[in-house]
Coordinates of C-alpha atoms in Angstrom, one line a residue:
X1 CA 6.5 14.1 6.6
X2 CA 6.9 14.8 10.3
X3 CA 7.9 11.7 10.9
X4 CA 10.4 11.6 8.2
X5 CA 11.8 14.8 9.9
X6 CA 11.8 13.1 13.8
X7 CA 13.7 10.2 12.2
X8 CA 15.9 11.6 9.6
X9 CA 16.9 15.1 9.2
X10 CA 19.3 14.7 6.2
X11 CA 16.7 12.5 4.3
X12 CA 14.0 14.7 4.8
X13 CA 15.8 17.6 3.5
X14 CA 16.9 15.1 0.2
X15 CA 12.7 14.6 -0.4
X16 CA 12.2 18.4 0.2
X17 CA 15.1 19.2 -2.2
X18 CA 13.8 16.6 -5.1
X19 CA 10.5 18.3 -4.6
X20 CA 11.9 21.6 -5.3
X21 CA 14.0 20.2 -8.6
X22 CA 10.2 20.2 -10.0
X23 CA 10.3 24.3 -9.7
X24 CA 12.0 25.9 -12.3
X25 CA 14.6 28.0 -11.3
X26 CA 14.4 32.3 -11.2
X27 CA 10.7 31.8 -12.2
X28 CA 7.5 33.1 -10.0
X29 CA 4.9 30.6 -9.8
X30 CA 1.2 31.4 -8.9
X31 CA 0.4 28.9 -6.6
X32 CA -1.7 27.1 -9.1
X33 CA 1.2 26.1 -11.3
X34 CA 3.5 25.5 -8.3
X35 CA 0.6 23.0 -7.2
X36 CA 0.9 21.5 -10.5
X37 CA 4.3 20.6 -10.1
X38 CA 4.1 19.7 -6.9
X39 CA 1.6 17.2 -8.2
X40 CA 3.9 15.7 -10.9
X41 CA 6.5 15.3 -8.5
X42 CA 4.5 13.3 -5.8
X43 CA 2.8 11.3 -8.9
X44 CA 6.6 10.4 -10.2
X45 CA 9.9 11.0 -8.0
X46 CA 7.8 11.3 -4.8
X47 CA 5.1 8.5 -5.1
X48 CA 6.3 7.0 -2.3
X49 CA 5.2 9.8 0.1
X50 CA 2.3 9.6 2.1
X51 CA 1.4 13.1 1.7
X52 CA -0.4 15.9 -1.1
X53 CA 0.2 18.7 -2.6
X54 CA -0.8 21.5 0.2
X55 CA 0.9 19.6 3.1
X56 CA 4.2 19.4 0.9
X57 CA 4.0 22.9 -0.2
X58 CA 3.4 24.4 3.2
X59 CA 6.8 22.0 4.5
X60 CA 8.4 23.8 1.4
X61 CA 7.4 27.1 2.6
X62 CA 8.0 26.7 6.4
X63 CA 11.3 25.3 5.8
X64 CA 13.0 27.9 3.5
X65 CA 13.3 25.5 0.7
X66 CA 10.1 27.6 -1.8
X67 CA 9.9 31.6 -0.7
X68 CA 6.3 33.1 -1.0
X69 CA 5.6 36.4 -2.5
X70 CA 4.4 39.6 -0.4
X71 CA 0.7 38.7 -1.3
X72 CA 1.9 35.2 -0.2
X73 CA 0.2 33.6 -3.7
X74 CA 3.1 33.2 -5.7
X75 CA 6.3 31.1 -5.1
X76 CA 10.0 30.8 -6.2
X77 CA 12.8 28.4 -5.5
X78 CA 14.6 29.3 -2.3
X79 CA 17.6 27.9 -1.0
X80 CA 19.1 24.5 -0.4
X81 CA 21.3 23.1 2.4
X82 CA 25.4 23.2 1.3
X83 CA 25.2 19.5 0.9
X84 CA 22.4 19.5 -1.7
X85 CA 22.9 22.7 -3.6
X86 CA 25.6 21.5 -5.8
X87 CA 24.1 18.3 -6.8
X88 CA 21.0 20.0 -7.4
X89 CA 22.8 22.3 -9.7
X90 CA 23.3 19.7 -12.3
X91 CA 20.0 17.8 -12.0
X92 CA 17.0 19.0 -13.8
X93 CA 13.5 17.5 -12.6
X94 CA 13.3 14.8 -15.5
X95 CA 16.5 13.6 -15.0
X96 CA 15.4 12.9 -11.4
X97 CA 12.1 11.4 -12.5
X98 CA 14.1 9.0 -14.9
X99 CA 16.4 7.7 -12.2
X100 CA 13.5 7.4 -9.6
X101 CA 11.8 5.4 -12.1
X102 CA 14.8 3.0 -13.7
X103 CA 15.3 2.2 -9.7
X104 CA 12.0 1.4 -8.5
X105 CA 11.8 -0.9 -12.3
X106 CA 15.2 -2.8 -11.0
X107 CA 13.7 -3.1 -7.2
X108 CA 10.6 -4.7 -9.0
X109 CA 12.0 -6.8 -10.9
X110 CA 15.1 -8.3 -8.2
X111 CA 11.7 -8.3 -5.9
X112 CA 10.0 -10.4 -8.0
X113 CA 12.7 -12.6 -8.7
X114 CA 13.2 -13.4 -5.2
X115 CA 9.2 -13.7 -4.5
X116 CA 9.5 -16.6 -7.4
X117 CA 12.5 -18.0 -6.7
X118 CA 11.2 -18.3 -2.5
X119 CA 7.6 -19.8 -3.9
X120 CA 9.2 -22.5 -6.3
X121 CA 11.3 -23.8 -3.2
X122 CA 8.8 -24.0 -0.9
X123 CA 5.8 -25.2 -3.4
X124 CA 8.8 -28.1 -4.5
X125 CA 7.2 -30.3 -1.4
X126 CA 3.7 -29.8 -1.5
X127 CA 1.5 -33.0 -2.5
X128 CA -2.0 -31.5 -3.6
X129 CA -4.4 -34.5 -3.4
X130 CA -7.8 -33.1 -4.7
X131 CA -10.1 -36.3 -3.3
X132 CA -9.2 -35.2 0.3
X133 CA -11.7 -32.5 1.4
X134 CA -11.3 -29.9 3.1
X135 CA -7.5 -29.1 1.9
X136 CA -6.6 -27.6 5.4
X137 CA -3.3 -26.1 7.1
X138 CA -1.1 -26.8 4.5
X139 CA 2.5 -26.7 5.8
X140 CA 3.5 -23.5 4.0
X141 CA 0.3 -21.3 4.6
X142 CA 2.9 -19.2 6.7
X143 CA 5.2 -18.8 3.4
X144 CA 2.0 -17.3 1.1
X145 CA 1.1 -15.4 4.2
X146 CA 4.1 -13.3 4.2
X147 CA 4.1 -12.8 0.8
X148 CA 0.4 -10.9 1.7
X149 CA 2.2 -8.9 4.3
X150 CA 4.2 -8.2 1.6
X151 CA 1.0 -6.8 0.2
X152 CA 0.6 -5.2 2.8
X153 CA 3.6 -2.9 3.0
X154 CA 2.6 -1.8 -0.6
X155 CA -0.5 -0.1 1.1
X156 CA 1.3 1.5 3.6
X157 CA 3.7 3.0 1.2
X158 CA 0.8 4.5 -0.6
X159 CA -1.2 5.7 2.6
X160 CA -3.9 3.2 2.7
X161 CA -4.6 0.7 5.3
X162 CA -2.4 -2.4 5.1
X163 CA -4.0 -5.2 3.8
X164 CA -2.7 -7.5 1.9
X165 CA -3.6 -11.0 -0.3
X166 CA -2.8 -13.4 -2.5
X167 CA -4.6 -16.0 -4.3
X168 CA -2.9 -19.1 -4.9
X169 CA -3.4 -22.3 -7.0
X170 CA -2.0 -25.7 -7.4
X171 CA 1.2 -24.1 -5.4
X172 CA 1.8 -21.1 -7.7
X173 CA 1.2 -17.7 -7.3
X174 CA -2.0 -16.6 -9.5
X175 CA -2.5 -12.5 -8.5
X176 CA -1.4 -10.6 -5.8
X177 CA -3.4 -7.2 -4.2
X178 CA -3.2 -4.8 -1.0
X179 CA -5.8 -2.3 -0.3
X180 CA -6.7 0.8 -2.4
X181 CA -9.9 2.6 -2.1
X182 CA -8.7 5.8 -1.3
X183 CA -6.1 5.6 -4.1
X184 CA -8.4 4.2 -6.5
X185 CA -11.5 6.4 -5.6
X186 CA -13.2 3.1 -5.1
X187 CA -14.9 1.9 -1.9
X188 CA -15.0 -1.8 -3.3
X189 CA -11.1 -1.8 -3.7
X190 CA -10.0 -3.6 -0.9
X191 CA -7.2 -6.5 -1.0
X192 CA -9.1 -9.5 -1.3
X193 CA -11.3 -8.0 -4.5
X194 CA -8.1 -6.3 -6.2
X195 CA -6.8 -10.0 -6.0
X196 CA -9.9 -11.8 -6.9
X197 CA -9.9 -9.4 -9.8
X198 CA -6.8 -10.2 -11.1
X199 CA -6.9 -13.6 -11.2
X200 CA -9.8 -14.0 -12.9
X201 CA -8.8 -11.8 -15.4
X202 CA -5.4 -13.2 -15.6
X203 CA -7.4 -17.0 -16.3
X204 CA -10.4 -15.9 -18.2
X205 CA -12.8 -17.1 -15.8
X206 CA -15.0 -15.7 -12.9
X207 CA -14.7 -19.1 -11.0
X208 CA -11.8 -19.7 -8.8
X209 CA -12.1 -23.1 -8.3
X210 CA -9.6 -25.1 -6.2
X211 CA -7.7 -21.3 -5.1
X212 CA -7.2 -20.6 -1.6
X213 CA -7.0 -17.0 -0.6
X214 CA -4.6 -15.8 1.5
X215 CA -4.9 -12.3 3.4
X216 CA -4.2 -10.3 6.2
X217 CA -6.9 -8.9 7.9
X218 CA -10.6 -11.1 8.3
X219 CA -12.5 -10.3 5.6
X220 CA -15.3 -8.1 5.8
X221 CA -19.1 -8.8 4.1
X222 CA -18.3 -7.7 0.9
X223 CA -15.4 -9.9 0.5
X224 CA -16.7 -12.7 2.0
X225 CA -19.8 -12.6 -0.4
X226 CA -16.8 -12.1 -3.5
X227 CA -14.9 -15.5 -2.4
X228 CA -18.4 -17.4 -2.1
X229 CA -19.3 -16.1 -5.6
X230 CA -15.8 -17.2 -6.9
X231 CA -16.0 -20.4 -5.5
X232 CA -12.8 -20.5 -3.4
X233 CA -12.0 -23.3 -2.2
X234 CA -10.0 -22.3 1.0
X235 CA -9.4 -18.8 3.1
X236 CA -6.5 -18.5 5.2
X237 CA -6.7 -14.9 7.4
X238 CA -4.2 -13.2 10.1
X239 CA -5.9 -11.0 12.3
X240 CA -9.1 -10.4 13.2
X241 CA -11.2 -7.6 12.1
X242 CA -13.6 -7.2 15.4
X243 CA -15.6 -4.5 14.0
X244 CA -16.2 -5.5 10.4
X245 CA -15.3 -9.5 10.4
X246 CA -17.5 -11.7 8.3
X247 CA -16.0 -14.7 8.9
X248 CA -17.1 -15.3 12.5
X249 CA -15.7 -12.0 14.7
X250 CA -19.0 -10.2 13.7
X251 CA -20.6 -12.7 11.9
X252 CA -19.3 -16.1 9.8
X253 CA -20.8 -16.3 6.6
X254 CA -19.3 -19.2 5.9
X255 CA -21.2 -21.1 8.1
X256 CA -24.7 -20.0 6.8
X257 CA -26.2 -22.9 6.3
X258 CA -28.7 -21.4 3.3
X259 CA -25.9 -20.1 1.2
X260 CA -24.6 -22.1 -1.2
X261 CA -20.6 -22.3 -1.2
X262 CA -18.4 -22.4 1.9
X263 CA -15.1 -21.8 1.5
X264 CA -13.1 -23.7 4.1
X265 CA -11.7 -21.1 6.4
X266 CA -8.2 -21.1 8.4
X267 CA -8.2 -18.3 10.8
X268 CA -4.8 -16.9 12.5
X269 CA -2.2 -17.2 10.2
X270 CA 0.5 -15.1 11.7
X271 CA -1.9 -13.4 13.2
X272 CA 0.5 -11.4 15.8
X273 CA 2.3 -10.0 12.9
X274 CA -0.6 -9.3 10.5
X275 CA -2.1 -7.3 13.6
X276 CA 1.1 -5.5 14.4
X277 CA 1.3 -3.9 10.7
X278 CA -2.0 -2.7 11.4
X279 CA -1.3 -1.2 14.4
X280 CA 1.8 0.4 13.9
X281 CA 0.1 2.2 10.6
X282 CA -2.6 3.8 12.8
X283 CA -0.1 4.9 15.6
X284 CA 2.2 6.4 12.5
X285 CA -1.4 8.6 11.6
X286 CA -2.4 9.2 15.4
X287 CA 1.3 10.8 15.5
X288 CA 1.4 12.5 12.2
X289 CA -2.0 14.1 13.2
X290 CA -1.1 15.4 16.5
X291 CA 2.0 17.0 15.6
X292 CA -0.1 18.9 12.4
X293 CA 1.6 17.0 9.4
X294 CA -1.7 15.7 8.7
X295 CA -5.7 16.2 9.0
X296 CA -7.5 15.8 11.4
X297 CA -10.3 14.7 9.6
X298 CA -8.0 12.5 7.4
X299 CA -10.0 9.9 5.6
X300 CA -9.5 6.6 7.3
X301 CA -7.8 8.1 10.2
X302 CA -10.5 6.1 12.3
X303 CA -11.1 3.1 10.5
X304 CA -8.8 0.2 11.4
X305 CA -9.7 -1.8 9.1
X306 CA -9.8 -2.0 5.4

């Protein structure tokens, strides 16, 4: 949010006034139920934000936009700029979450369209000839590796680390995943296992035969051990993970000798790129913690990778 506020006043008044659309006007809230709909606001209108509840309410409060009783536990609505209050007048919190929502469906959907549209195009020239082995650098590993920093972006939007894959077969598109633990609650949800997941659902099979994997960060151990288990064919990776790289940074599992499937690995795909997402993410939180907008003790804050 304080970032938002450094590099656009007049939008970061619109997300504080949206948020305030989800307080009923003239009412006193205990801060309970203002937390509630605080909540349902950054869970519909405001899931883009990389923020909670508190943090929000405490902008809210510092800003003038909610007023806080004399105990300082209850709040009301308080005022909005000139160029917001009339607009805000005639929209009510569900008619806000509704638009949010038909939006972000038409985004998806033109998204989508164009994601398709770009892999027909470039898959139209690719020979796969399965008697060759290994199936390496094929000439538009760069196209399915944007697509993952596609992925990638996702994450970010939602707060988590950006890392982003896609798993890919016969030149179309089988699943798509970016990083979620902290979203999810689940330590094991990083890209390359919210893809492999997919896909196997999506076919019916827990073998992945003839796939190549495409993500933007080295995988760590867990991963690694996920793509030999799924029999993957091919890996294709961006940037290095130094600290947690399992596929020859810290240590290459696929070139154990006593384990029984290698996948045939392509390292530093648009690797310049792929690293640059990640570091710009981690100097957004380094600045957002300095200047207060968020914890110091943020989860993830110091772990670079995903």
């Amino acid at each position: 949010m304080g970032a938002l506020r450094e590099r656009d006043a007049r939008d970061f008044e619109l997300v504080l006034a949206s948020a305030v659309l989800f307080l009923p006007p003239g009412q006193l809230l205990t801060e309970r139920a203002a937390n509630e709909r605080l909540k349902d606001f950054l869970s519909s209108a405001g899931a883009m934000l990389s923020t909670d509840h508190v943090e929000l309410r405490r902008w809210l409060a510092d800003t003038g936009f909610i007023h806080r009783s004399d105990r300082g536990t209850d709040y009301r609505r308080g005022s909005l700029p000139d160029w917001l209050a009339t607009a805000a007048e005639h929209l009510t919190a569900a008619q806000l979450r509704e638009k949010v929502s038909a939006a972000r469906n038409g985004h998806a959907q033109e998204r989508a369209a164009r994601k398709q549209a770009w892999i027909e195009r470039s898959g139209a020239s690719i020979e796969v000839i399965e008697s060759v082995p290994p199936p390496v650098e094929l000439p538009d590993d760069e196209t399915y590796m944007r697509l993952a920093l596609d992925q990638a972006h996702n994450a970010w939007a939602l707060g988590e680390v950006p890392v982003g894959a896609v798993l890919v077969k016969d030149g179309q598109v089988l699943a798509t995943g970016f990083n979620q633990p902290i979203g999810n609650a689940d330590p094991t949800a990083h890209a390359e296992i919210q893809t492999i997941r997919a896909a196997a659902e999506l076919i019916g099979n827990y073998r992945l035969s003839h796939c190549t994997l495409y993500v933007t960060l080295e995988p760590c151990a867990m991963c690694a051990g996920a793509i030999q288990h799924a029999r993957i064919s091919r890996l294709v990776f961006g940037a290095a993970d130094p600290k947690t790289g399992a596929c020859g940074s810290v240590v290459d599992l696929f070139a154990q000798p006593r384990l029984n499937h290698h996948a045939h690995v392509r390292r530093g795909v648009l690797a310049d790129a792929c690293g640059r997402v990640l570091s710009e993410f981690f100097a957004e939180r380094r600045n957002l913690r300095r200047s207060g907008s968020l914890p110091a003790d943020d989860e993830g804050d110091d772990d670079e990778t995903d």
